[in-house]
Amino acid sequence: MTRAVLLVLLILSVAWLAQSGDGDEMHCPDKDANFFAESINAYFDKHPPKAGKAVTIPDGTRYDNRTHWWIVPVDVGQERLQALLSCDGHLELSGRKT
């Protein structure tokens, strides 16, 4: 009987831990232009673009409710990129079509 109770408690603990990683901090549809600019500027502070290439954020930012990531267009000079931006400010850059 004691083993059965311990097994149930263990299963419930594991289920709670697995669920707790998906908290509200991972959903951020209310972030704004300041958050995008801070995150993108922090990235380019660490990885500066070539001299003379300005970094701009054109219109078209959208939030993906399925992945909970922001998709932010970023232009570096003539290069058109998009940033996949997580709720904690980490981003991945890739090319984007016009």
GROMACS .gro file of C-alpha atoms in nm:
model
   98
    1MET     CA    1   0.000   0.000   0.000
    2THR     CA    2   0.281   0.243   0.089
    3ARG     CA    3   0.451   0.176  -0.245
    4ALA     CA    4   0.130   0.251  -0.431
    5VAL     CA    5   0.089   0.583  -0.250
    6LEU     CA    6   0.453   0.675  -0.318
    7LEU     CA    7   0.412   0.582  -0.684
    8VAL     CA    8   0.103   0.801  -0.717
    9LEU     CA    9   0.282   1.091  -0.546
   10LEU     CA   10   0.581   1.047  -0.776
   11ILE     CA   11   0.360   1.049  -1.086
   12LEU     CA   12   0.174   1.359  -0.967
   13SER     CA   13   0.503   1.535  -0.889
   14VAL     CA   14   0.644   1.461  -1.234
   15ALA     CA   15   0.321   1.577  -1.399
   16TRP     CA   16   0.325   1.900  -1.197
   17LEU     CA   17   0.690   1.968  -1.286
   18ALA     CA   18   0.625   1.904  -1.655
   19GLN     CA   19   0.328   2.141  -1.653
   20SER     CA   20   0.497   2.413  -1.447
   21GLY     CA   21   0.749   2.488  -1.723
   22ASP     CA   22   0.468   2.621  -1.942
   23GLY     CA   23   0.377   2.919  -1.724
   24ASP     CA   24   0.243   3.260  -1.820
   25GLU     CA   25   0.596   3.400  -1.860
   26MET     CA   26   0.622   3.193  -2.179
   27HIS     CA   27   0.316   3.364  -2.330
   28CYS     CA   28   0.375   3.730  -2.408
   29PRO     CA   29   0.132   3.866  -2.668
   30ASP     CA   30   0.133   4.203  -2.486
   31LYS     CA   31   0.501   4.288  -2.553
   32ASP     CA   32   0.555   4.614  -2.738
   33ALA     CA   33   0.798   4.796  -2.969
   34ASN     CA   34   1.030   4.879  -2.676
   35PHE     CA   35   1.077   4.508  -2.602
   36PHE     CA   36   1.153   4.435  -2.968
   37ALA     CA   37   1.400   4.723  -2.995
   38GLU     CA   38   1.580   4.633  -2.670
   39SER     CA   39   1.616   4.267  -2.769
   40ILE     CA   40   1.729   4.339  -3.123
   41ASN     CA   41   1.969   4.614  -3.012
   42ALA     CA   42   2.118   4.377  -2.752
   43TYR     CA   43   2.177   4.121  -3.026
   44PHE     CA   44   2.347   4.371  -3.256
   45ASP     CA   45   2.557   4.507  -2.968
   46LYS     CA   46   2.709   4.158  -2.945
   47HIS     CA   47   2.713   4.100  -3.323
   48PRO     CA   48   2.756   4.442  -3.486
   49PRO     CA   49   2.654   4.477  -3.851
   50LYS     CA   50   2.911   4.589  -4.106
   51ALA     CA   51   3.005   4.957  -4.087
   52GLY     CA   52   2.747   5.192  -4.232
   53LYS     CA   53   2.459   4.944  -4.220
   54ALA     CA   54   2.168   5.077  -4.019
   55VAL     CA   55   1.939   4.839  -3.831
   56THR     CA   56   1.568   4.921  -3.862
   57ILE     CA   57   1.247   4.745  -3.758
   58PRO     CA   58   0.984   4.797  -4.029
   59ASP     CA   59   0.611   4.739  -3.977
   60GLY     CA   60   0.479   4.385  -3.984
   61THR     CA   61   0.555   4.247  -3.638
   62ARG     CA   62   0.321   3.966  -3.535
   63TYR     CA   63   0.279   3.721  -3.249
   64ASP     CA   64   0.245   3.348  -3.315
   65ASN     CA   65  -0.006   3.208  -3.064
   66ARG     CA   66   0.099   2.852  -3.144
   67THR     CA   67   0.472   2.888  -3.075
   68HIS     CA   68   0.449   3.193  -2.844
   69TRP     CA   69   0.726   3.367  -3.038
   70TRP     CA   70   0.723   3.712  -3.195
   71ILE     CA   71   0.811   3.738  -3.564
   72VAL     CA   72   0.977   4.075  -3.613
   73PRO     CA   73   1.102   4.206  -3.948
   74VAL     CA   74   1.453   4.353  -3.926
   75ASP     CA   75   1.640   4.536  -4.200
   76VAL     CA   76   2.019   4.566  -4.185
   77GLY     CA   77   2.112   4.800  -4.467
   78GLN     CA   78   1.959   4.637  -4.777
   79GLU     CA   79   1.947   4.292  -4.614
   80ARG     CA   80   1.597   4.183  -4.513
   81LEU     CA   81   1.583   3.957  -4.209
   82GLN     CA   82   1.326   3.837  -3.961
   83ALA     CA   83   1.384   3.782  -3.593
   84LEU     CA   84   1.209   3.499  -3.414
   85LEU     CA   85   1.191   3.654  -3.070
   86SER     CA   86   1.108   3.456  -2.755
   87CYS     CA   87   0.936   3.602  -2.452
   88ASP     CA   88   1.266   3.623  -2.263
   89GLY     CA   89   1.426   3.835  -2.536
   90HIS     CA   90   1.636   3.568  -2.708
   91LEU     CA   91   1.621   3.576  -3.084
   92GLU     CA   92   1.712   3.387  -3.397
   93LEU     CA   93   1.767   3.571  -3.724
   94SER     CA   94   1.694   3.438  -4.070
   95GLY     CA   95   1.640   3.584  -4.415
   96ARG     CA   96   1.296   3.700  -4.519
   97LYS     CA   97   1.126   3.744  -4.851
   98THR     CA   98   1.008   4.089  -4.948
   0.00000   0.00000   0.00000
